């Protein structure tokens, strides 16, 4: 019976629409153009095109191919070859690039009729021989013959992949074998071009990456290294030159673009010393490099090394020599830091707009699977040779069989990996371009979904499946690393999995835990038993362990978490919060793993865990909010002592909030932290002053006979508080009318002493040291003075250094009128109308020289001392203060207590060049930030950059340099202070 286009009442266009064509009018024109000479189109042709990934694309490509081959011949031939038609339609609908290739070489349509396509795929050796024969038979350019034969074989491979829904590991192996045969063919062409001289060396090509692992994509760089040896009788130099020429020609043949297109880039960038190193090396040179100079990531790359072309014996010798070093890589110092740094670099280089579409490098992508498998291989493959496969899925199967990964988890991860790789293959197959971005348009998603077997609403089904697999990969990435560690110490459902204690310690060591035995003890304490707390922690810890390992001190983070859990006892609310809010858990892990200061604060007030994961809670409170809350809390207490305890408790909570926000990177810069700490200290002094007044009034049975104010000085007055800063103050009072000065001063002194004592009494809340040593006559002078006494002293007895200290005096605690009157007294002194005299400038320099000589601790390095070092805080501050004392009498904008604000004003007034100000500012900010970082990381204050590597690693991590950026952090600081010191020498020391 004659086949014909549908004779039903519906139009041809309606039929095409029902069959899945989207651009019906265009596709109908293409099909009708074929039917002009061929007569009516067979139903099986239309049905085959409709079954492809993109029927419209397939119809357009078929029309173009028909025009190139002769419409009648092509249609009639395909009508009698249903299997060939199925393959052709599948290729044309999934790959625009292969469709164009067929139109350039229409005779290759016959390849799709080969009945052996459904049989076992050719072996690597068969492919190699076939490529060699194609090159040898070339009539013109052998390079183009290689390109055409590569595309011909790729066409066959793609047809089989698309029509049989080939397992991705089969497709990857076939593509890798084809790549190896192609490289070998290119090497043959290179040898022929060099003639007899090519015989002076043996050359082997070692495949790395997906080529070495026999899991190649449709379009990937083929990563290789070249190893050579001189042929008998050849000199080393001559052999090296010939080997370099062969390798260069091979790369060019595969990478050059001609009328036949390009094959793919051959990338030798993973060789020793990278692109800066020689292209080829002898085996001995490779071995020497890897023994002495190679980084950890290089051994991770060599895990997939295998010979793919050239001299097979030399290739095997290379792999045999390198393998022992690969399987010892996990024992290297800094193994974890290097691997983690590599991961971070990969993620950091993903553009933000691509992050959620990155199939390979993004969260839950292929790299997560490969990284997990490779790290487990490197850790456990040292003693278990069954794990040493270069192929991801084979290695994962071995890890599962060996009990290093649970059976269900291994199966789920393998399924997710196969799906992600299959999606990557289909994305690249379309235009034969290297891409790992999932498209964001529905048409492309529909084509990809249909090519993977989805039918109705293929774009929706594909997107849902992709997102589900991404989530599963992320979940398993955490679980596979860390859950087995819990199984080693607790009675967990093992899914057939149980690491031995020794294997657990090995894994912890490889992940960066310095004391794996101690870590296992913490895990046992946290997860053992049948309590609700232990059950929740078993759910939490797989992720928490990973987050601790990402930081500079995993052991400290785990210890702090154990302490926090024990301090909260049977209270489970915080554990439930962490379990249900992953952002809160991740933030807590970062803080506990980086900052001993914040960890100690949280341990003292565990209820602050409630602020994690809530953006509105991770914002420092304003001074007004703090004063209001502290005043209200104090007012609710039955006695002044309780009132101060309430104030100190609020201060503890807010110190913790600021530190946590700082560690999490939510503060814009160091100035924001300083301002927040200043506001908190001023609010605390205000509330404590009120409480101290209440104590004295209660003891005396009457109202305070004087009005008091607390003048803030130093870094507090300059709004530049650090975490370790004391509260430098002056106490001033004005007696009420008719009250004897002695009586008023006695009462004011009792208030000042009470305030200082209440804020430093030992307890759970951190003390606030109130330092009044900057008062007139220092420690020898009275703690409190009347305003008149201050005025008399400053007008008659004060030294120029005291006027300099008053540059950072700010009166904003206590009686507002007394504050204003005090400022009126000191302003002419600190901002003299005529500036300072030459003698006074000399005295300032003399005092600074004495400070530099006497106060720098013995043995301290002046290059790294953050306060008194060259170009550090004191140098910058004294320079700015000298400018203020010279010019603030006439330049009003210099009348500020803040160092950086004064420096900006000096630039605006033309007193300092912009470049000099930038140098001073950079050094001052660097020293301030490092000073805070020392305290946050160590939990104890220090004025010098610590020498301990772990402390520097923590500071570097906190400041954005990464765990391995300690040296870069110090180098940046030294560079900033050197530049600042040069400015200080000119502006201050003249």
PDB file of N, CA, C and O in Angstrom, residues 387-434:
ATOM      1  N   UNK A 387      40.789   1.369  44.940  1.00  0.00           N
ATOM      2  CA  UNK A 387      40.195   2.696  44.744  1.00  0.00           C
ATOM      3  C   UNK A 387      40.922   3.516  43.679  1.00  0.00           C
ATOM      4  O   UNK A 387      40.561   4.665  43.439  1.00  0.00           O
ATOM      5  N   UNK A 388      41.921   2.954  43.034  1.00  0.00           N
ATOM      6  CA  UNK A 388      42.816   3.771  42.223  1.00  0.00           C
ATOM      7  C   UNK A 388      42.410   3.881  40.752  1.00  0.00           C
ATOM      8  O   UNK A 388      43.261   3.991  39.877  1.00  0.00           O
ATOM      9  N   UNK A 389      41.142   3.879  40.475  1.00  0.00           N
ATOM     10  CA  UNK A 389      40.693   4.047  39.089  1.00  0.00           C
ATOM     11  C   UNK A 389      40.663   5.523  38.730  1.00  0.00           C
ATOM     12  O   UNK A 389      40.251   6.362  39.543  1.00  0.00           O
ATOM     13  N   UNK A 390      41.061   5.870  37.502  1.00  0.00           N
ATOM     14  CA  UNK A 390      40.980   7.278  37.081  1.00  0.00           C
ATOM     15  C   UNK A 390      39.574   7.695  36.661  1.00  0.00           C
ATOM     16  O   UNK A 390      39.338   8.873  36.396  1.00  0.00           O
ATOM     17  N   UNK A 391      38.642   6.756  36.590  1.00  0.00           N
ATOM     18  CA  UNK A 391      37.289   7.042  36.117  1.00  0.00           C
ATOM     19  C   UNK A 391      36.364   7.281  37.301  1.00  0.00           C
ATOM     20  O   UNK A 391      36.273   6.446  38.205  1.00  0.00           O
ATOM     21  N   UNK A 392      35.668   8.403  37.290  1.00  0.00           N
ATOM     22  CA  UNK A 392      34.874   8.814  38.449  1.00  0.00           C
ATOM     23  C   UNK A 392      33.864   7.759  38.869  1.00  0.00           C
ATOM     24  O   UNK A 392      33.780   7.385  40.043  1.00  0.00           O
ATOM     25  N   UNK A 393      33.068   7.269  37.932  1.00  0.00           N
ATOM     26  CA  UNK A 393      32.023   6.310  38.295  1.00  0.00           C
ATOM     27  C   UNK A 393      32.594   4.975  38.744  1.00  0.00           C
ATOM     28  O   UNK A 393      32.060   4.329  39.650  1.00  0.00           O
ATOM     29  N   UNK A 394      33.690   4.533  38.131  1.00  0.00           N
ATOM     30  CA  UNK A 394      34.335   3.290  38.561  1.00  0.00           C
ATOM     31  C   UNK A 394      34.889   3.465  39.976  1.00  0.00           C
ATOM     32  O   UNK A 394      34.759   2.583  40.838  1.00  0.00           O
ATOM     33  N   UNK A 395      35.526   4.621  40.216  1.00  0.00           N
ATOM     34  CA  UNK A 395      36.080   4.883  41.549  1.00  0.00           C
ATOM     35  C   UNK A 395      34.964   4.968  42.588  1.00  0.00           C
ATOM     36  O   UNK A 395      35.106   4.458  43.710  1.00  0.00           O
ATOM     37  N   UNK A 396      33.843   5.592  42.236  1.00  0.00           N
ATOM     38  CA  UNK A 396      32.720   5.691  43.168  1.00  0.00           C
ATOM     39  C   UNK A 396      32.166   4.305  43.491  1.00  0.00           C
ATOM     40  O   UNK A 396      31.827   4.012  44.648  1.00  0.00           O
ATOM     41  N   UNK A 397      32.094   3.456  42.484  1.00  0.00           N
ATOM     42  CA  UNK A 397      31.627   2.089  42.718  1.00  0.00           C
ATOM     43  C   UNK A 397      32.584   1.360  43.665  1.00  0.00           C
ATOM     44  O   UNK A 397      32.151   0.627  44.567  1.00  0.00           O
ATOM     45  N   UNK A 398      33.889   1.572  43.500  1.00  0.00           N
ATOM     46  CA  UNK A 398      34.870   0.929  44.380  1.00  0.00           C
ATOM     47  C   UNK A 398      34.775   1.484  45.799  1.00  0.00           C
ATOM     48  O   UNK A 398      34.897   0.733  46.780  1.00  0.00           O
ATOM     49  N   UNK A 399      34.563   2.795  45.932  1.00  0.00           N
ATOM     50  CA  UNK A 399      34.404   3.385  47.253  1.00  0.00           C
ATOM     51  C   UNK A 399      33.179   2.819  47.959  1.00  0.00           C
ATOM     52  O   UNK A 399      33.186   2.588  49.171  1.00  0.00           O
ATOM     53  N   UNK A 400      32.118   2.604  47.187  1.00  0.00           N
ATOM     54  CA  UNK A 400      30.904   2.033  47.765  1.00  0.00           C
ATOM     55  C   UNK A 400      31.129   0.578  48.166  1.00  0.00           C
ATOM     56  O   UNK A 400      30.759   0.164  49.272  1.00  0.00           O
ATOM     57  N   UNK A 401      31.762  -0.177  47.275  1.00  0.00           N
ATOM     58  CA  UNK A 401      32.014  -1.584  47.579  1.00  0.00           C
ATOM     59  C   UNK A 401      32.943  -1.736  48.777  1.00  0.00           C
ATOM     60  O   UNK A 401      32.819  -2.688  49.566  1.00  0.00           O
ATOM     61  N   UNK A 402      33.880  -0.795  48.946  1.00  0.00           N
ATOM     62  CA  UNK A 402      34.823  -0.873  50.052  1.00  0.00           C
ATOM     63  C   UNK A 402      34.290  -0.342  51.357  1.00  0.00           C
ATOM     64  O   UNK A 402      34.998  -0.367  52.373  1.00  0.00           O
ATOM     65  N   UNK A 403      33.058   0.199  51.361  1.00  0.00           N
ATOM     66  CA  UNK A 403      32.477   0.687  52.607  1.00  0.00           C
ATOM     67  C   UNK A 403      32.845   2.099  52.962  1.00  0.00           C
ATOM     68  O   UNK A 403      32.556   2.565  54.058  1.00  0.00           O
ATOM     69  N   UNK A 404      33.483   2.835  52.047  1.00  0.00           N
ATOM     70  CA  UNK A 404      33.833   4.227  52.324  1.00  0.00           C
ATOM     71  C   UNK A 404      32.667   5.164  52.023  1.00  0.00           C
ATOM     72  O   UNK A 404      32.655   6.303  52.465  1.00  0.00           O
ATOM     73  N   UNK A 405      31.712   4.681  51.245  1.00  0.00           N
ATOM     74  CA  UNK A 405      30.489   5.410  50.925  1.00  0.00           C
ATOM     75  C   UNK A 405      29.338   4.429  51.081  1.00  0.00           C
ATOM     76  O   UNK A 405      29.448   3.262  50.679  1.00  0.00           O
ATOM     77  N   UNK A 406      28.239   4.879  51.691  1.00  0.00           N
ATOM     78  CA  UNK A 406      27.088   4.006  51.860  1.00  0.00           C
ATOM     79  C   UNK A 406      26.507   3.566  50.525  1.00  0.00           C
ATOM     80  O   UNK A 406      26.587   4.279  49.531  1.00  0.00           O
ATOM     81  N   UNK A 407      25.888   2.376  50.526  1.00  0.00           N
ATOM     82  CA  UNK A 407      25.381   1.825  49.266  1.00  0.00           C
ATOM     83  C   UNK A 407      24.335   2.736  48.635  1.00  0.00           C
ATOM     84  O   UNK A 407      24.391   3.024  47.440  1.00  0.00           O
ATOM     85  N   UNK A 408      23.362   3.175  49.426  1.00  0.00           N
ATOM     86  CA  UNK A 408      22.319   4.039  48.873  1.00  0.00           C
ATOM     87  C   UNK A 408      22.887   5.372  48.413  1.00  0.00           C
ATOM     88  O   UNK A 408      22.492   5.908  47.371  1.00  0.00           O
ATOM     89  N   UNK A 409      23.824   5.905  49.207  1.00  0.00           N
ATOM     90  CA  UNK A 409      24.426   7.179  48.830  1.00  0.00           C
ATOM     91  C   UNK A 409      25.247   7.042  47.557  1.00  0.00           C
ATOM     92  O   UNK A 409      25.203   7.911  46.680  1.00  0.00           O
ATOM     93  N   UNK A 410      26.021   5.960  47.460  1.00  0.00           N
ATOM     94  CA  UNK A 410      26.816   5.742  46.255  1.00  0.00           C
ATOM     95  C   UNK A 410      25.942   5.627  45.024  1.00  0.00           C
ATOM     96  O   UNK A 410      26.249   6.188  43.961  1.00  0.00           O
ATOM     97  N   UNK A 411      24.818   4.900  45.158  1.00  0.00           N
ATOM     98  CA  UNK A 411      23.905   4.733  44.026  1.00  0.00           C
ATOM     99  C   UNK A 411      23.277   6.084  43.641  1.00  0.00           C
ATOM    100  O   UNK A 411      23.206   6.426  42.461  1.00  0.00           O
ATOM    101  N   UNK A 412      22.846   6.846  44.632  1.00  0.00           N
ATOM    102  CA  UNK A 412      22.220   8.145  44.342  1.00  0.00           C
ATOM    103  C   UNK A 412      23.207   9.107  43.704  1.00  0.00           C
ATOM    104  O   UNK A 412      22.868   9.841  42.770  1.00  0.00           O
ATOM    105  N   UNK A 413      24.439   9.120  44.208  1.00  0.00           N
ATOM    106  CA  UNK A 413      25.428  10.035  43.658  1.00  0.00           C
ATOM    107  C   UNK A 413      25.788   9.641  42.226  1.00  0.00           C
ATOM    108  O   UNK A 413      25.951  10.508  41.353  1.00  0.00           O
ATOM    109  N   UNK A 414      25.898   8.340  41.965  1.00  0.00           N
ATOM    110  CA  UNK A 414      26.197   7.883  40.606  1.00  0.00           C
ATOM    111  C   UNK A 414      25.067   8.255  39.651  1.00  0.00           C
ATOM    112  O   UNK A 414      25.305   8.706  38.521  1.00  0.00           O
ATOM    113  N   UNK A 415      23.812   8.100  40.102  1.00  0.00           N
ATOM    114  CA  UNK A 415      22.671   8.467  39.245  1.00  0.00           C
ATOM    115  C   UNK A 415      22.689   9.959  38.933  1.00  0.00           C
ATOM    116  O   UNK A 415      22.453  10.370  37.788  1.00  0.00           O
ATOM    117  N   UNK A 416      22.961  10.769  39.957  1.00  0.00           N
ATOM    118  CA  UNK A 416      22.997  12.220  39.742  1.00  0.00           C
ATOM    119  C   UNK A 416      24.131  12.592  38.788  1.00  0.00           C
ATOM    120  O   UNK A 416      23.960  13.433  37.897  1.00  0.00           O
ATOM    121  N   UNK A 417      25.278  11.961  38.977  1.00  0.00           N
ATOM    122  CA  UNK A 417      26.428  12.263  38.113  1.00  0.00           C
ATOM    123  C   UNK A 417      26.132  11.880  36.664  1.00  0.00           C
ATOM    124  O   UNK A 417      26.443  12.637  35.736  1.00  0.00           O
ATOM    125  N   UNK A 418      25.518  10.712  36.462  1.00  0.00           N
ATOM    126  CA  UNK A 418      25.188  10.298  35.096  1.00  0.00           C
ATOM    127  C   UNK A 418      24.215  11.286  34.456  1.00  0.00           C
ATOM    128  O   UNK A 418      24.357  11.642  33.282  1.00  0.00           O
ATOM    129  N   UNK A 419      23.229  11.739  35.219  1.00  0.00           N
ATOM    130  CA  UNK A 419      22.278  12.702  34.651  1.00  0.00           C
ATOM    131  C   UNK A 419      22.983  14.003  34.282  1.00  0.00           C
ATOM    132  O   UNK A 419      22.783  14.535  33.182  1.00  0.00           O
ATOM    133  N   UNK A 420      23.789  14.537  35.192  1.00  0.00           N
ATOM    134  CA  UNK A 420      24.466  15.803  34.928  1.00  0.00           C
ATOM    135  C   UNK A 420      25.416  15.690  33.740  1.00  0.00           C
ATOM    136  O   UNK A 420      25.509  16.602  32.909  1.00  0.00           O
ATOM    137  N   UNK A 421      26.133  14.565  33.640  1.00  0.00           N
ATOM    138  CA  UNK A 421      27.034  14.374  32.507  1.00  0.00           C
ATOM    139  C   UNK A 421      26.257  14.230  31.202  1.00  0.00           C
ATOM    140  O   UNK A 421      26.658  14.762  30.154  1.00  0.00           O
ATOM    141  N   UNK A 422      25.129  13.513  31.239  1.00  0.00           N
ATOM    142  CA  UNK A 422      24.316  13.370  30.030  1.00  0.00           C
ATOM    143  C   UNK A 422      23.788  14.725  29.582  1.00  0.00           C
ATOM    144  O   UNK A 422      23.778  15.043  28.377  1.00  0.00           O
ATOM    145  N   UNK A 423      23.363  15.548  30.527  1.00  0.00           N
ATOM    146  CA  UNK A 423      22.892  16.891  30.180  1.00  0.00           C
ATOM    147  C   UNK A 423      24.029  17.716  29.593  1.00  0.00           C
ATOM    148  O   UNK A 423      23.842  18.445  28.605  1.00  0.00           O
ATOM    149  N   UNK A 424      25.212  17.604  30.162  1.00  0.00           N
ATOM    150  CA  UNK A 424      26.382  18.307  29.623  1.00  0.00           C
ATOM    151  C   UNK A 424      26.673  17.851  28.198  1.00  0.00           C
ATOM    152  O   UNK A 424      26.947  18.666  27.307  1.00  0.00           O
ATOM    153  N   UNK A 425      26.599  16.554  27.937  1.00  0.00           N
ATOM    154  CA  UNK A 425      26.821  16.028  26.586  1.00  0.00           C
ATOM    155  C   UNK A 425      25.835  16.637  25.592  1.00  0.00           C
ATOM    156  O   UNK A 425      26.216  17.054  24.489  1.00  0.00           O
ATOM    157  N   UNK A 426      24.567  16.677  25.971  1.00  0.00           N
ATOM    158  CA  UNK A 426      23.554  17.184  25.036  1.00  0.00           C
ATOM    159  C   UNK A 426      23.724  18.680  24.782  1.00  0.00           C
ATOM    160  O   UNK A 426      23.501  19.155  23.671  1.00  0.00           O
ATOM    161  N   UNK A 427      24.137  19.416  25.815  1.00  0.00           N
ATOM    162  CA  UNK A 427      24.372  20.861  25.632  1.00  0.00           C
ATOM    163  C   UNK A 427      25.497  21.074  24.630  1.00  0.00           C
ATOM    164  O   UNK A 427      25.399  21.906  23.722  1.00  0.00           O
ATOM    165  N   UNK A 428      26.577  20.319  24.767  1.00  0.00           N
ATOM    166  CA  UNK A 428      27.740  20.504  23.901  1.00  0.00           C
ATOM    167  C   UNK A 428      27.510  19.955  22.498  1.00  0.00           C
ATOM    168  O   UNK A 428      28.067  20.462  21.529  1.00  0.00           O
ATOM    169  N   UNK A 429      26.702  18.926  22.391  1.00  0.00           N
ATOM    170  CA  UNK A 429      26.469  18.298  21.098  1.00  0.00           C
ATOM    171  C   UNK A 429      25.765  19.238  20.119  1.00  0.00           C
ATOM    172  O   UNK A 429      25.969  19.152  18.904  1.00  0.00           O
ATOM    173  N   UNK A 430      24.987  20.163  20.637  1.00  0.00           N
ATOM    174  CA  UNK A 430      24.181  21.016  19.764  1.00  0.00           C
ATOM    175  C   UNK A 430      25.056  21.785  18.770  1.00  0.00           C
ATOM    176  O   UNK A 430      24.858  21.723  17.566  1.00  0.00           O
ATOM    177  N   UNK A 431      26.041  22.518  19.294  1.00  0.00           N
ATOM    178  CA  UNK A 431      26.907  23.291  18.393  1.00  0.00           C
ATOM    179  C   UNK A 431      28.357  22.807  18.430  1.00  0.00           C
ATOM    180  O   UNK A 431      29.230  23.421  17.834  1.00  0.00           O
ATOM    181  N   UNK A 432      28.599  21.704  19.117  1.00  0.00           N
ATOM    182  CA  UNK A 432      29.964  21.190  19.294  1.00  0.00           C
ATOM    183  C   UNK A 432      30.891  22.291  19.804  1.00  0.00           C
ATOM    184  O   UNK A 432      31.976  22.536  19.285  1.00  0.00           O
ATOM    185  N   UNK A 433      30.423  22.930  20.861  1.00  0.00           N
ATOM    186  CA  UNK A 433      31.204  23.947  21.551  1.00  0.00           C
ATOM    187  C   UNK A 433      31.282  23.574  23.024  1.00  0.00           C
ATOM    188  O   UNK A 433      30.347  23.011  23.579  1.00  0.00           O
ATOM    189  N   UNK A 434      32.386  23.952  23.618  1.00  0.00           N
ATOM    190  CA  UNK A 434      32.569  23.646  25.037  1.00  0.00           C
ATOM    191  C   UNK A 434      31.697  24.579  25.866  1.00  0.00           C
ATOM    192  O   UNK A 434      31.876  25.793  25.848  1.00  0.00           O
TER     193      UNK A 434
END
